[in-house]
Amino acid sequence: MSNSLLTKNALARSLKDLMAHLPLSKISVRHLVEDCGVNRQTFYYHFQDIYDLLGWIYKTEAVESIAEYRSYSTWTDGFYRIFCYIENNKAFCCNTLDSLGRRHLDAYLYEVTNDLVMGVINELATGLDVGTPDKQFIANFYTLAFTGLVIQWMQDGMKEQPGPMIEKLSVLIEGNFLKALHKYENIVS
């Protein structure tokens, strides 16, 4: 692993540790560099500000973990992994939800969910005459529904277990991706 990546990971670990007991708005670059044992210049060499670091954490930690679950037979496993990431990083994610960094959490959820859903849509659309804009519209609809569900779950204190939620989601969605694709087949976008 490169020195640059080691430094970024150290700063990420530090931010997550600090967010376990401090609101994001109370964390400064000074806190991070003191916790990591690096100087401010090192921080600013890698990131523009704390929100840039926050976005980097979401992009690098979680996005890679669901890349293999973008098929119709595995999408529920991918969604489950998203829930598990949030549960395993509860203080970090909930702190982000309640901060000015919320857009990074929203962007993370949208990106990983949309990537997962588009994989399923593209797989199911094989052999169908459905335009890319229509596939993107369908994926956007399901992505926004799922991300809204996750945000609501977090705001409610993450009381419900992910497994039953995924099962309920599966019942709602089962067959509907393909049904939506058939409805959009041969429609000129």
mmCIF file of C-alpha atoms in Angstrom:
data_model
loop_
_atom_site.group_PDB
_atom_site.id
_atom_site.type_symbol
_atom_site.label_atom_id
_atom_site.label_comp_id
_atom_site.label_asym_id
_atom_site.label_seq_id
_atom_site.Cartn_x
_atom_site.Cartn_y
_atom_site.Cartn_z
ATOM 1 C CA MET A 1 0.000 0.000 0.000
ATOM 2 C CA SER A 2 1.354 3.428 -0.919
ATOM 3 C CA ASN A 3 2.285 6.026 1.695
ATOM 4 C CA SER A 4 -0.451 8.277 0.339
ATOM 5 C CA LEU A 5 -3.099 5.605 0.868
ATOM 6 C CA LEU A 6 -1.753 4.815 4.335
ATOM 7 C CA THR A 7 -2.032 8.491 5.277
ATOM 8 C CA LYS A 8 -5.561 8.769 3.865
ATOM 9 C CA ASN A 9 -6.620 5.643 5.742
ATOM 10 C CA ALA A 10 -5.111 6.982 8.981
ATOM 11 C CA LEU A 11 -7.002 10.260 8.579
ATOM 12 C CA ALA A 12 -10.199 8.334 7.799
ATOM 13 C CA ARG A 13 -9.788 6.123 10.862
ATOM 14 C CA SER A 14 -9.152 9.218 12.976
ATOM 15 C CA LEU A 15 -12.268 10.985 11.690
ATOM 16 C CA LYS A 16 -14.414 7.925 12.345
ATOM 17 C CA ASP A 17 -12.983 7.557 15.852
ATOM 18 C CA LEU A 18 -13.601 11.223 16.643
ATOM 19 C CA MET A 19 -17.140 11.053 15.235
ATOM 20 C CA ALA A 20 -17.917 8.291 17.717
ATOM 21 C CA HIS A 21 -18.028 10.901 20.475
ATOM 22 C CA LEU A 22 -18.087 14.332 18.790
ATOM 23 C CA PRO A 23 -20.505 15.860 16.293
ATOM 24 C CA LEU A 24 -18.901 16.391 12.900
ATOM 25 C CA SER A 25 -19.389 20.158 13.271
ATOM 26 C CA LYS A 26 -17.103 20.125 16.341
ATOM 27 C CA ILE A 27 -14.236 18.291 14.621
ATOM 28 C CA SER A 28 -11.487 20.409 13.133
ATOM 29 C CA VAL A 29 -8.509 19.619 10.945
ATOM 30 C CA ARG A 30 -6.397 20.301 14.031
ATOM 31 C CA HIS A 31 -8.183 17.485 15.886
ATOM 32 C CA LEU A 32 -7.515 15.093 13.011
ATOM 33 C CA VAL A 33 -3.848 15.893 12.522
ATOM 34 C CA GLU A 34 -3.140 15.755 16.255
ATOM 35 C CA ASP A 35 -4.905 12.398 16.500
ATOM 36 C CA CYS A 36 -2.958 11.031 13.497
ATOM 37 C CA GLY A 37 0.389 12.594 14.298
ATOM 38 C CA VAL A 38 0.662 14.344 10.921
ATOM 39 C CA ASN A 39 0.816 18.037 10.115
ATOM 40 C CA ARG A 40 -1.877 20.248 8.587
ATOM 41 C CA GLN A 41 0.005 20.450 5.314
ATOM 42 C CA THR A 42 -0.201 16.661 5.006
ATOM 43 C CA PHE A 43 -3.961 16.773 5.526
ATOM 44 C CA TYR A 44 -4.412 19.485 2.894
ATOM 45 C CA TYR A 45 -2.162 17.619 0.479
ATOM 46 C CA HIS A 46 -4.765 14.825 0.421
ATOM 47 C CA PHE A 47 -8.080 16.566 1.119
ATOM 48 C CA GLN A 48 -9.596 20.014 0.631
ATOM 49 C CA ASP A 49 -11.465 19.880 3.938
ATOM 50 C CA ILE A 50 -13.094 17.479 6.377
ATOM 51 C CA TYR A 51 -16.114 17.038 4.094
ATOM 52 C CA ASP A 52 -13.809 15.954 1.285
ATOM 53 C CA LEU A 53 -12.361 13.308 3.635
ATOM 54 C CA LEU A 54 -15.873 12.282 4.625
ATOM 55 C CA GLY A 55 -16.846 11.752 0.987
ATOM 56 C CA TRP A 56 -13.644 9.790 0.356
ATOM 57 C CA ILE A 57 -14.451 7.459 3.262
ATOM 58 C CA TYR A 58 -17.902 6.645 1.889
ATOM 59 C CA LYS A 59 -16.595 6.137 -1.644
ATOM 60 C CA THR A 60 -13.681 3.897 -0.745
ATOM 61 C CA GLU A 61 -14.987 1.866 2.178
ATOM 62 C CA ALA A 62 -18.418 0.897 1.095
ATOM 63 C CA VAL A 63 -18.735 1.129 -2.668
ATOM 64 C CA GLU A 64 -16.198 -1.616 -3.294
ATOM 65 C CA SER A 65 -17.931 -4.015 -0.900
ATOM 66 C CA ILE A 66 -21.046 -4.453 -3.057
ATOM 67 C CA ALA A 67 -19.539 -4.568 -6.548
ATOM 68 C CA GLU A 68 -20.178 -8.302 -6.907
ATOM 69 C CA TYR A 69 -23.887 -8.093 -6.040
ATOM 70 C CA ARG A 70 -25.232 -6.342 -9.132
ATOM 71 C CA SER A 71 -27.298 -9.213 -10.506
ATOM 72 C CA TYR A 72 -30.927 -10.206 -10.137
ATOM 73 C CA SER A 73 -30.028 -13.259 -8.074
ATOM 74 C CA THR A 74 -27.770 -11.337 -5.652
ATOM 75 C CA TRP A 75 -29.244 -7.820 -5.337
ATOM 76 C CA THR A 76 -30.766 -8.555 -1.924
ATOM 77 C CA ASP A 77 -27.295 -9.541 -0.664
ATOM 78 C CA GLY A 78 -25.965 -6.201 -1.917
ATOM 79 C CA PHE A 79 -28.697 -4.273 -0.109
ATOM 80 C CA TYR A 80 -28.035 -6.309 3.017
ATOM 81 C CA ARG A 81 -24.356 -5.327 2.858
ATOM 82 C CA ILE A 82 -25.348 -1.652 2.671
ATOM 83 C CA PHE A 83 -27.418 -2.049 5.840
ATOM 84 C CA CYS A 84 -24.544 -3.933 7.498
ATOM 85 C CA TYR A 85 -22.053 -1.190 6.598
ATOM 86 C CA ILE A 86 -24.313 1.379 8.248
ATOM 87 C CA GLU A 87 -24.848 -0.818 11.321
ATOM 88 C CA ASN A 88 -21.115 -1.517 11.652
ATOM 89 C CA ASN A 89 -20.383 2.207 11.331
ATOM 90 C CA LYS A 90 -23.452 3.436 13.215
ATOM 91 C CA ALA A 91 -21.847 6.382 15.044
ATOM 92 C CA PHE A 92 -20.102 7.551 11.882
ATOM 93 C CA CYS A 93 -23.166 7.255 9.634
ATOM 94 C CA CYS A 94 -25.673 8.683 12.127
ATOM 95 C CA ASN A 95 -23.334 11.561 12.923
ATOM 96 C CA THR A 96 -23.072 12.245 9.185
ATOM 97 C CA LEU A 97 -26.863 12.094 8.850
ATOM 98 C CA ASP A 98 -27.224 14.816 11.484
ATOM 99 C CA SER A 99 -24.563 17.122 10.037
ATOM 100 C CA LEU A 100 -23.744 19.404 7.146
ATOM 101 C CA GLY A 101 -21.992 16.346 5.697
ATOM 102 C CA ARG A 102 -25.378 14.708 5.088
ATOM 103 C CA ARG A 103 -24.998 15.136 1.338
ATOM 104 C CA HIS A 104 -22.021 12.741 1.452
ATOM 105 C CA LEU A 105 -24.150 10.058 3.081
ATOM 106 C CA ASP A 106 -26.941 10.703 0.579
ATOM 107 C CA ALA A 107 -24.467 10.576 -2.313
ATOM 108 C CA TYR A 108 -22.942 7.348 -0.988
ATOM 109 C CA LEU A 109 -26.332 5.675 -0.618
ATOM 110 C CA TYR A 110 -27.464 6.862 -4.028
ATOM 111 C CA GLU A 111 -24.258 5.787 -5.768
ATOM 112 C CA VAL A 112 -24.049 2.277 -4.330
ATOM 113 C CA THR A 113 -27.771 1.625 -4.658
ATOM 114 C CA ASN A 114 -28.021 2.976 -8.188
ATOM 115 C CA ASP A 115 -25.007 0.940 -9.257
ATOM 116 C CA LEU A 116 -26.620 -2.179 -7.803
ATOM 117 C CA VAL A 117 -30.037 -1.506 -9.348
ATOM 118 C CA MET A 118 -28.581 -0.600 -12.765
ATOM 119 C CA GLY A 119 -26.717 -3.914 -12.775
ATOM 120 C CA VAL A 120 -30.011 -5.738 -12.209
ATOM 121 C CA ILE A 121 -31.881 -3.601 -14.767
ATOM 122 C CA ASN A 122 -29.215 -4.137 -17.422
ATOM 123 C CA GLU A 123 -29.189 -7.892 -16.782
ATOM 124 C CA LEU A 124 -32.978 -8.163 -17.029
ATOM 125 C CA ALA A 125 -33.137 -5.876 -20.068
ATOM 126 C CA THR A 126 -30.975 -8.205 -22.148
ATOM 127 C CA GLY A 127 -32.911 -8.928 -25.325
ATOM 128 C CA LEU A 128 -35.489 -6.231 -24.649
ATOM 129 C CA ASP A 129 -35.791 -3.035 -26.638
ATOM 130 C CA VAL A 130 -35.585 -0.584 -23.753
ATOM 131 C CA GLY A 131 -33.639 2.633 -24.170
ATOM 132 C CA THR A 132 -30.932 3.722 -21.767
ATOM 133 C CA PRO A 133 -32.898 6.770 -20.523
ATOM 134 C CA ASP A 134 -35.824 4.508 -19.609
ATOM 135 C CA LYS A 135 -33.550 2.038 -17.824
ATOM 136 C CA GLN A 136 -32.010 4.954 -15.923
ATOM 137 C CA PHE A 137 -35.476 6.257 -15.016
ATOM 138 C CA ILE A 138 -36.516 2.865 -13.618
ATOM 139 C CA ALA A 139 -33.238 2.527 -11.704
ATOM 140 C CA ASN A 140 -33.585 6.066 -10.334
ATOM 141 C CA PHE A 141 -37.087 5.312 -9.055
ATOM 142 C CA TYR A 142 -35.999 2.195 -7.164
ATOM 143 C CA THR A 143 -32.793 3.859 -5.976
ATOM 144 C CA LEU A 144 -34.675 6.787 -4.445
ATOM 145 C CA ALA A 145 -37.174 4.441 -2.798
ATOM 146 C CA PHE A 146 -34.406 2.358 -1.249
ATOM 147 C CA THR A 147 -32.307 5.308 -0.088
ATOM 148 C CA GLY A 148 -35.410 6.867 1.473
ATOM 149 C CA LEU A 149 -36.065 3.597 3.294
ATOM 150 C CA VAL A 150 -32.504 3.499 4.642
ATOM 151 C CA ILE A 151 -32.557 7.150 5.767
ATOM 152 C CA GLN A 152 -35.894 6.598 7.529
ATOM 153 C CA TRP A 153 -34.486 3.459 9.205
ATOM 154 C CA MET A 154 -31.510 5.474 10.452
ATOM 155 C CA GLN A 155 -33.709 8.340 11.682
ATOM 156 C CA ASP A 156 -35.875 5.829 13.565
ATOM 157 C CA GLY A 157 -32.826 4.572 15.456
ATOM 158 C CA MET A 158 -32.081 1.510 13.295
ATOM 159 C CA LYS A 159 -34.367 -0.630 15.483
ATOM 160 C CA GLU A 160 -35.595 -3.014 12.790
ATOM 161 C CA GLN A 161 -33.206 -5.739 11.726
ATOM 162 C CA PRO A 162 -31.942 -5.528 8.121
ATOM 163 C CA GLY A 163 -32.888 -9.138 7.250
ATOM 164 C CA PRO A 164 -36.662 -8.731 7.629
ATOM 165 C CA MET A 165 -36.510 -5.337 5.908
ATOM 166 C CA ILE A 166 -34.726 -6.885 2.916
ATOM 167 C CA GLU A 167 -37.341 -9.671 2.812
ATOM 168 C CA LYS A 168 -40.162 -7.086 2.743
ATOM 169 C CA LEU A 169 -38.319 -5.158 0.048
ATOM 170 C CA SER A 170 -37.851 -8.333 -1.976
ATOM 171 C CA VAL A 171 -41.594 -9.068 -1.819
ATOM 172 C CA LEU A 172 -42.340 -5.557 -3.103
ATOM 173 C CA ILE A 173 -39.781 -5.660 -5.891
ATOM 174 C CA GLU A 174 -39.847 -9.310 -6.989
ATOM 175 C CA GLY A 175 -40.887 -9.333 -10.624
ATOM 176 C CA ASN A 176 -41.430 -5.577 -10.778
ATOM 177 C CA PHE A 177 -38.077 -4.745 -12.367
ATOM 178 C CA LEU A 178 -38.946 -6.964 -15.329
ATOM 179 C CA LYS A 179 -42.560 -5.757 -15.411
ATOM 180 C CA ALA A 180 -41.349 -2.137 -15.580
ATOM 181 C CA LEU A 181 -38.890 -2.988 -18.352
ATOM 182 C CA HIS A 182 -41.654 -4.635 -20.387
ATOM 183 C CA LYS A 183 -43.847 -1.551 -19.967
ATOM 184 C CA TYR A 184 -41.023 0.623 -21.331
ATOM 185 C CA GLU A 185 -40.133 -1.766 -24.162
ATOM 186 C CA ASN A 186 -40.405 -0.193 -27.603
ATOM 187 C CA ILE A 187 -41.236 3.236 -26.144
ATOM 188 C CA VAL A 188 -39.269 5.975 -27.829
ATOM 189 C CA SER A 189 -37.468 8.016 -25.163
#
